[in-house]
């Protein structure tokens, strides 16, 4: 179907705003979106419908239209019901990127446009199904939070006799009809398949990735449908592609819905690490849905290879033995705060649960890896020590070669365990007395004394190695060390003073 055929549909009354010379382009599908950058959900040659919800400033039009052009869409149809117009910046962006732009009349619903176009493309049955898919897109935009994906899968099952499920890489069923095949078996098939889509003969289903090009398998969702996709007609194969795209939208919507909680979790983790007072942490625990009187285990994780921090955070949240734990990012580490039962109940073995879940994900790591540290059980007032303990344990795990390595708190038998359990006021006082004179001197003179001290201790007091690492002359290092001693009244030739400085730096 060509674009100019849209002008022959009297019930739509579409008007060309720009792109009259491009009306011989073909349309193969219709997509409704309100994402600022919908490129990953587009396959090319679509008619895109938008209500401009994504536009908050004129520059957004360039971002949106550029994404459409890069995805190879055929045209854009738009109308801003709130303002009653199409902004000039959107028109200009369409001209620059040679995207034909149609005006949708105010009284014509996008669902009507979708139904009419799809009726011409695939017949009435496809039009009915696409209307439901369009309704779902509006659901995932926030009109009916949480209900859309299951409803679409139910309709596909009723209308086409095609039972489908959406699952995470751990085998957790996100949506689908009752009686799903074994999730663990489906997840193994998804993670180990050399190519996707893949037919898993044992469960008798075909598996499709949701965001294969943008997301590591261990952090992705997948769609599982009964039957062998190689035997399906073209219509059914196209439908599974659309279902995967819808699942991707749902996944993005859930991420958006969790973004408020995610920001609260991020703020809470950073607050704990910054040694904030209890009266600051307790309200944040409650905002994050945690009991300030509960006990907790801290878990720290980092990825090796291609696993990105955001994916790591998603994986860590998925493998926790409790639903929806608080997870935040600290640089390249993800940190989870896991509530455990009160005294008298059986506390979960968090380390064992995480190890088991990650071992199941290991086939999907594709050369990457995950290292994890798990703290002891602590009260809410000791979260800083628990996070430190988990991060130290995670660093110990990073020295090992296993693709998935989990280190428990009880493997810590060095000073790090002592540091993690020292009361915060003592830690702070110890740091201030030893390091503040050096910090203040560095602020005024830019002398880099703190870094020099740390490098000197890391090299066991070797002047030559310290100088080489800092790219300084040995005499410059000697001068800086003497200045450190003068400012602190300590003697770095004494083992006791070296140990004190070493511990103070670890506490900072």
Tab-separated table of N, CA, C and O in Angstrom, residues 189-279:
chain	number	residue	atom	x	y	z
A	189	UNK	N	16.763	-22.885	27.623
A	189	UNK	CA	16.724	-22.906	26.157
A	189	UNK	C	17.016	-21.521	25.583
A	189	UNK	O	17.742	-21.381	24.590
A	190	UNK	N	16.442	-20.498	26.204
A	190	UNK	CA	16.661	-19.120	25.751
A	190	UNK	C	18.133	-18.730	25.884
A	190	UNK	O	18.731	-18.143	24.976
A	191	UNK	N	18.739	-19.062	27.028
A	191	UNK	CA	20.118	-18.642	27.295
A	191	UNK	C	21.141	-19.416	26.469
A	191	UNK	O	22.221	-18.896	26.166
A	192	UNK	N	20.832	-20.660	26.114
A	192	UNK	CA	21.817	-21.505	25.438
A	192	UNK	C	21.613	-21.618	23.937
A	192	UNK	O	22.475	-22.168	23.248
A	193	UNK	N	20.499	-21.110	23.417
A	193	UNK	CA	20.243	-21.231	21.977
A	193	UNK	C	21.323	-20.504	21.178
A	193	UNK	O	21.610	-19.333	21.445
A	194	UNK	N	21.932	-21.165	20.210
A	194	UNK	CA	22.960	-20.476	19.412
A	194	UNK	C	22.399	-19.337	18.577
A	194	UNK	O	23.097	-18.370	18.292
A	195	UNK	N	21.127	-19.478	18.192
A	195	UNK	CA	20.470	-18.427	17.412
A	195	UNK	C	19.024	-18.316	17.858
A	195	UNK	O	18.409	-19.284	18.308
A	196	UNK	N	18.488	-17.119	17.718
A	196	UNK	CA	17.083	-16.872	18.041
A	196	UNK	C	16.392	-16.277	16.817
A	196	UNK	O	17.016	-15.505	16.081
A	197	UNK	N	15.099	-16.599	16.560
A	197	UNK	CA	14.234	-17.481	17.350
A	197	UNK	C	14.718	-18.929	17.331
A	197	UNK	O	15.470	-19.340	16.450
A	198	UNK	N	14.234	-19.686	18.336
A	198	UNK	CA	14.705	-21.053	18.532
A	198	UNK	C	13.529	-21.933	18.923
A	198	UNK	O	12.677	-21.524	19.715
A	199	UNK	N	13.486	-23.156	18.368
A	199	UNK	CA	12.435	-24.106	18.752
A	199	UNK	C	13.000	-25.061	19.786
A	199	UNK	O	13.953	-25.807	19.507
A	200	UNK	N	12.432	-25.027	20.982
A	200	UNK	CA	12.838	-25.940	22.056
A	200	UNK	C	11.916	-27.153	21.988
A	200	UNK	O	10.748	-27.091	22.394
A	201	UNK	N	12.423	-28.268	21.482
A	201	UNK	CA	11.577	-29.428	21.215
A	201	UNK	C	10.989	-30.026	22.488
A	201	UNK	O	9.831	-30.446	22.506
A	202	UNK	N	11.789	-30.046	23.597
A	202	UNK	CA	11.308	-30.698	24.820
A	202	UNK	C	10.059	-30.014	25.382
A	202	UNK	O	9.029	-30.665	25.580
A	203	UNK	N	10.081	-28.679	25.584
A	203	UNK	CA	8.818	-28.046	26.016
A	203	UNK	C	7.837	-27.871	24.859
A	203	UNK	O	6.666	-27.577	25.085
A	204	UNK	N	8.324	-28.022	23.601
A	204	UNK	CA	7.447	-27.855	22.450
A	204	UNK	C	7.052	-26.423	22.183
A	204	UNK	O	5.905	-26.147	21.810
A	205	UNK	N	7.979	-25.480	22.386
A	205	UNK	CA	7.680	-24.069	22.167
A	205	UNK	C	8.774	-23.428	21.326
A	205	UNK	O	9.890	-23.945	21.216
A	206	UNK	N	8.431	-22.299	20.734
A	206	UNK	CA	9.405	-21.466	20.029
A	206	UNK	C	9.676	-20.223	20.857
A	206	UNK	O	8.760	-19.656	21.469
A	207	UNK	N	10.938	-19.803	20.881
A	207	UNK	CA	11.386	-18.736	21.774
A	207	UNK	C	11.901	-17.564	20.946
A	207	UNK	O	12.689	-17.745	20.009
A	208	UNK	N	11.449	-16.363	21.317
A	208	UNK	CA	11.812	-15.141	20.601
A	208	UNK	C	12.361	-14.122	21.599
A	208	UNK	O	11.759	-13.911	22.658
A	209	UNK	N	13.476	-13.470	21.295
A	209	UNK	CA	13.995	-12.430	22.209
A	209	UNK	C	13.139	-11.184	22.139
A	209	UNK	O	12.483	-10.925	21.125
A	210	UNK	N	13.137	-10.419	23.217
A	210	UNK	CA	12.387	-9.167	23.244
A	210	UNK	C	13.250	-8.012	22.763
A	210	UNK	O	12.797	-7.167	22.006
A	211	UNK	N	14.505	-7.956	23.181
A	211	UNK	CA	15.382	-6.823	22.802
A	211	UNK	C	16.792	-7.321	22.534
A	211	UNK	O	17.757	-6.867	23.125
A	212	UNK	N	16.912	-8.280	21.630
A	212	UNK	CA	18.189	-8.961	21.401
A	212	UNK	C	19.303	-8.010	20.987
A	212	UNK	O	20.459	-8.164	21.401
A	213	UNK	N	18.983	-7.020	20.185
A	213	UNK	CA	20.022	-6.132	19.658
A	213	UNK	C	20.507	-5.107	20.667
A	213	UNK	O	21.537	-4.467	20.462
A	214	UNK	N	19.786	-4.912	21.748
A	214	UNK	CA	20.145	-3.840	22.688
A	214	UNK	C	20.398	-4.326	24.106
A	214	UNK	O	20.888	-3.561	24.928
A	215	UNK	N	20.063	-5.570	24.414
A	215	UNK	CA	20.125	-6.039	25.799
A	215	UNK	C	20.808	-7.401	25.865
A	215	UNK	O	20.532	-8.281	25.052
A	216	UNK	N	21.697	-7.580	26.834
A	216	UNK	CA	22.300	-8.883	27.084
A	216	UNK	C	21.208	-9.895	27.420
A	216	UNK	O	20.219	-9.570	28.075
A	217	UNK	N	21.381	-11.123	26.997
A	217	UNK	CA	20.343	-12.134	27.235
A	217	UNK	C	20.020	-12.290	28.716
A	217	UNK	O	18.875	-12.521	29.083
A	218	UNK	N	21.013	-12.209	29.576
A	218	UNK	CA	20.749	-12.440	31.004
A	218	UNK	C	19.875	-11.342	31.601
A	218	UNK	O	19.313	-11.525	32.686
A	219	UNK	N	19.759	-10.201	30.930
A	219	UNK	CA	18.910	-9.106	31.418
A	219	UNK	C	17.662	-8.927	30.573
A	219	UNK	O	16.876	-8.018	30.829
A	220	UNK	N	17.460	-9.790	29.586
A	220	UNK	CA	16.365	-9.610	28.634
A	220	UNK	C	15.132	-10.397	29.073
A	220	UNK	O	15.185	-11.251	29.944
A	221	UNK	N	14.001	-10.070	28.458
A	221	UNK	CA	12.803	-10.905	28.510
A	221	UNK	C	12.742	-11.712	27.217
A	221	UNK	O	13.452	-11.410	26.251
A	222	UNK	N	11.886	-12.741	27.188
A	222	UNK	CA	11.665	-13.455	25.936
A	222	UNK	C	10.213	-13.907	25.851
A	222	UNK	O	9.508	-13.996	26.856
A	223	UNK	N	9.766	-14.145	24.609
A	223	UNK	CA	8.416	-14.618	24.337
A	223	UNK	C	8.493	-16.095	23.969
A	223	UNK	O	9.314	-16.484	23.132
A	224	UNK	N	7.674	-16.923	24.599
A	224	UNK	CA	7.604	-18.354	24.301
A	224	UNK	C	6.209	-18.679	23.784
A	224	UNK	O	5.216	-18.367	24.440
A	225	UNK	N	6.118	-19.288	22.587
A	225	UNK	CA	4.835	-19.622	21.969
A	225	UNK	C	4.818	-21.109	21.619
A	225	UNK	O	5.815	-21.652	21.131
A	226	UNK	N	3.693	-21.747	21.873
A	226	UNK	CA	3.574	-23.172	21.561
A	226	UNK	C	3.745	-23.414	20.062
A	226	UNK	O	3.240	-22.652	19.236
A	227	UNK	N	4.462	-24.500	19.716
A	227	UNK	CA	4.629	-24.880	18.322
A	227	UNK	C	6.005	-24.549	17.784
A	227	UNK	O	6.807	-23.868	18.427
A	228	UNK	N	6.270	-25.035	16.590
A	228	UNK	CA	7.552	-24.807	15.918
A	228	UNK	C	7.386	-23.661	14.925
A	228	UNK	O	6.618	-23.759	13.960
A	229	UNK	N	8.105	-22.580	15.156
A	229	UNK	CA	7.952	-21.380	14.308
A	229	UNK	C	8.276	-21.659	12.854
A	229	UNK	O	7.809	-20.950	11.949
A	230	UNK	N	9.085	-22.695	12.581
A	230	UNK	CA	9.442	-22.995	11.191
A	230	UNK	C	8.234	-23.476	10.390
A	230	UNK	O	8.235	-23.383	9.152
A	231	UNK	N	7.223	-23.979	11.080
A	231	UNK	CA	6.029	-24.489	10.375
A	231	UNK	C	4.906	-23.464	10.308
A	231	UNK	O	3.839	-23.765	9.753
A	232	UNK	N	5.100	-22.287	10.866
A	232	UNK	CA	4.014	-21.315	10.935
A	232	UNK	C	3.847	-20.568	9.617
A	232	UNK	O	4.824	-20.332	8.884
A	233	UNK	N	2.598	-20.135	9.323
A	233	UNK	CA	2.415	-19.243	8.165
A	233	UNK	C	3.006	-17.864	8.445
A	233	UNK	O	3.306	-17.515	9.588
A	234	UNK	N	3.162	-17.083	7.403
A	234	UNK	CA	3.799	-15.767	7.526
A	234	UNK	C	3.048	-14.875	8.508
A	234	UNK	O	3.664	-14.099	9.250
A	235	UNK	N	1.697	-14.987	8.543
A	235	UNK	CA	0.906	-14.131	9.425
A	235	UNK	C	1.269	-14.376	10.888
A	235	UNK	O	1.420	-13.445	11.681
A	236	UNK	N	1.418	-15.679	11.255
A	236	UNK	CA	1.718	-16.005	12.646
A	236	UNK	C	3.139	-15.573	13.001
A	236	UNK	O	3.385	-15.089	14.105
A	237	UNK	N	4.067	-15.729	12.087
A	237	UNK	CA	5.451	-15.280	12.368
A	237	UNK	C	5.491	-13.765	12.554
A	237	UNK	O	6.188	-13.255	13.435
A	238	UNK	N	4.715	-13.045	11.734
A	238	UNK	CA	4.667	-11.585	11.889
A	238	UNK	C	4.051	-11.207	13.232
A	238	UNK	O	4.467	-10.234	13.870
A	239	UNK	N	3.060	-11.993	13.662
A	239	UNK	CA	2.411	-11.704	14.936
A	239	UNK	C	3.383	-11.859	16.102
A	239	UNK	O	3.391	-11.044	17.027
A	240	UNK	N	4.222	-12.895	16.065
A	240	UNK	CA	5.180	-13.076	17.162
A	240	UNK	C	6.197	-11.942	17.190
A	240	UNK	O	6.629	-11.530	18.273
A	241	UNK	N	6.564	-11.437	16.026
A	241	UNK	CA	7.454	-10.281	15.995
A	241	UNK	C	6.797	-9.085	16.667
A	241	UNK	O	7.418	-8.353	17.440
A	242	UNK	N	5.499	-8.912	16.391
A	242	UNK	CA	4.776	-7.805	17.003
A	242	UNK	C	4.626	-8.009	18.509
A	242	UNK	O	4.743	-7.072	19.304
A	243	UNK	N	4.388	-9.258	18.932
A	243	UNK	CA	4.293	-9.546	20.357
A	243	UNK	C	5.608	-9.236	21.072
A	243	UNK	O	5.613	-8.711	22.187
A	244	UNK	N	6.715	-9.577	20.433
A	244	UNK	CA	8.014	-9.274	21.033
A	244	UNK	C	8.207	-7.770	21.175
A	244	UNK	O	8.717	-7.282	22.189
A	245	UNK	N	7.764	-7.015	20.157
A	245	UNK	CA	7.865	-5.559	20.231
A	245	UNK	C	6.987	-5.005	21.347
A	245	UNK	O	7.370	-4.073	22.060
A	246	UNK	N	5.803	-5.582	21.522
A	246	UNK	CA	4.911	-5.145	22.587
A	246	UNK	C	5.521	-5.464	23.949
A	246	UNK	O	5.453	-4.667	24.889
A	247	UNK	N	6.122	-6.659	24.066
A	247	UNK	CA	6.777	-7.020	25.327
A	247	UNK	C	7.914	-6.055	25.635
A	247	UNK	O	8.147	-5.693	26.796
A	248	UNK	N	8.619	-5.612	24.597
A	248	UNK	CA	9.683	-4.627	24.805
A	248	UNK	C	9.109	-3.308	25.325
A	248	UNK	O	9.685	-2.664	26.207
A	249	UNK	N	7.962	-2.906	24.768
A	249	UNK	CA	7.307	-1.694	25.253
A	249	UNK	C	6.860	-1.850	26.709
A	249	UNK	O	6.992	-0.937	27.523
A	250	UNK	N	6.324	-3.028	27.027
A	250	UNK	CA	5.881	-3.275	28.397
A	250	UNK	C	7.070	-3.244	29.357
A	250	UNK	O	6.988	-2.718	30.461
A	251	UNK	N	8.165	-3.825	28.913
A	251	UNK	CA	9.373	-3.832	29.742
A	251	UNK	C	9.849	-2.400	29.976
A	251	UNK	O	10.223	-2.023	31.086
A	252	UNK	N	9.827	-1.595	28.924
A	252	UNK	CA	10.219	-0.192	29.073
A	252	UNK	C	9.239	0.546	29.982
A	252	UNK	O	9.639	1.384	30.792
A	253	UNK	N	7.943	0.223	29.867
A	253	UNK	CA	6.957	0.879	30.709
A	253	UNK	C	7.175	0.531	32.179
A	253	UNK	O	7.069	1.380	33.062
A	254	UNK	N	7.466	-0.733	32.426
A	254	UNK	CA	7.713	-1.146	33.801
A	254	UNK	C	8.958	-0.459	34.349
A	254	UNK	O	9.007	-0.057	35.505
A	255	UNK	N	9.959	-0.302	33.496
A	255	UNK	CA	11.136	0.439	33.940
A	255	UNK	C	10.762	1.875	34.272
A	255	UNK	O	11.224	2.436	35.258
A	256	UNK	N	9.905	2.495	33.453
A	256	UNK	CA	9.465	3.862	33.728
A	256	UNK	C	8.669	3.913	35.030
A	256	UNK	O	8.816	4.834	35.835
A	257	UNK	N	7.802	2.922	35.231
A	257	UNK	CA	6.998	2.904	36.443
A	257	UNK	C	7.880	2.746	37.680
A	257	UNK	O	7.592	3.304	38.740
A	258	UNK	N	8.939	1.959	37.524
A	258	UNK	CA	9.842	1.730	38.644
A	258	UNK	C	10.873	2.838	38.801
A	258	UNK	O	11.672	2.809	39.725
A	259	UNK	N	10.868	3.779	37.876
A	259	UNK	CA	11.919	4.790	37.935
A	259	UNK	C	11.837	5.613	39.215
A	259	UNK	O	12.858	5.997	39.764
A	260	UNK	N	10.626	5.887	39.707
A	260	UNK	CA	10.509	6.623	40.966
A	260	UNK	C	11.086	5.778	42.097
A	260	UNK	O	11.889	6.238	42.909
A	261	UNK	N	10.680	4.500	42.128
A	261	UNK	CA	11.236	3.610	43.132
A	261	UNK	C	12.736	3.441	42.927
A	261	UNK	O	13.494	3.328	43.884
A	262	UNK	N	13.131	3.395	41.649
A	262	UNK	CA	14.552	3.258	41.369
A	262	UNK	C	15.359	4.437	41.878
A	262	UNK	O	16.451	4.262	42.419
A	263	UNK	N	14.804	5.642	41.714
A	263	UNK	CA	15.510	6.820	42.222
A	263	UNK	C	15.563	6.810	43.741
A	263	UNK	O	16.566	7.190	44.349
A	264	UNK	N	14.467	6.349	44.380
A	264	UNK	CA	14.469	6.239	45.842
A	264	UNK	C	15.511	5.224	46.298
A	264	UNK	O	16.229	5.449	47.278
A	265	UNK	N	15.586	4.095	45.580
A	265	UNK	CA	16.575	3.079	45.934
A	265	UNK	C	17.984	3.621	45.753
A	265	UNK	O	18.860	3.411	46.604
A	266	UNK	N	18.203	4.321	44.641
A	266	UNK	CA	19.528	4.882	44.385
A	266	UNK	C	19.906	5.881	45.465
A	266	UNK	O	21.031	5.885	45.980
A	267	UNK	N	18.956	6.717	45.836
A	267	UNK	CA	19.213	7.724	46.862
A	267	UNK	C	19.490	7.062	48.211
A	267	UNK	O	20.385	7.488	48.953
A	268	UNK	N	18.741	6.009	48.527
A	268	UNK	CA	18.931	5.318	49.799
A	268	UNK	C	20.305	4.669	49.864
A	268	UNK	O	21.016	4.791	50.877
A	269	UNK	N	20.710	3.984	48.798
A	269	UNK	CA	22.024	3.325	48.797
A	269	UNK	C	23.136	4.348	48.944
A	269	UNK	O	24.076	4.165	49.731
A	270	UNK	N	23.041	5.455	48.227
A	270	UNK	CA	24.090	6.483	48.324
A	270	UNK	C	24.074	7.137	49.709
A	270	UNK	O	25.125	7.509	50.233
A	271	UNK	N	22.903	7.289	50.282
A	271	UNK	CA	22.806	7.870	51.612
A	271	UNK	C	23.472	6.955	52.639
A	271	UNK	O	24.200	7.420	53.527
A	272	UNK	N	23.234	5.664	52.506
A	272	UNK	CA	23.859	4.702	53.421
A	272	UNK	C	25.380	4.754	53.295
A	272	UNK	O	26.104	4.798	54.294
A	273	UNK	N	25.870	4.786	52.079
A	273	UNK	CA	27.318	4.784	51.860
A	273	UNK	C	27.957	6.076	52.342
A	273	UNK	O	29.106	6.099	52.776
A	274	UNK	N	27.197	7.178	52.296
A	274	UNK	CA	27.746	8.467	52.726
A	274	UNK	C	27.750	8.620	54.239
A	274	UNK	O	28.095	9.680	54.752
A	275	UNK	N	27.366	7.557	54.957
A	275	UNK	CA	27.374	7.569	56.424
A	275	UNK	C	26.407	8.608	56.983
A	275	UNK	O	26.712	9.292	57.955
A	276	UNK	N	25.245	8.719	56.376
A	276	UNK	CA	24.223	9.645	56.873
A	276	UNK	C	23.718	9.174	58.238
A	276	UNK	O	23.804	7.992	58.589
A	277	UNK	N	23.182	10.103	58.984
A	277	UNK	CA	22.658	9.784	60.312
A	277	UNK	C	21.408	8.926	60.200
A	277	UNK	O	20.706	8.925	59.174
A	278	UNK	N	21.110	8.206	61.293
A	278	UNK	CA	19.963	7.297	61.293
A	278	UNK	C	18.659	8.026	61.019
A	278	UNK	O	17.763	7.503	60.352
A	279	UNK	N	18.529	9.285	61.512
A	279	UNK	CA	17.270	10.005	61.308
A	279	UNK	C	17.072	10.427	59.851
A	279	UNK	O	15.985	10.833	59.455
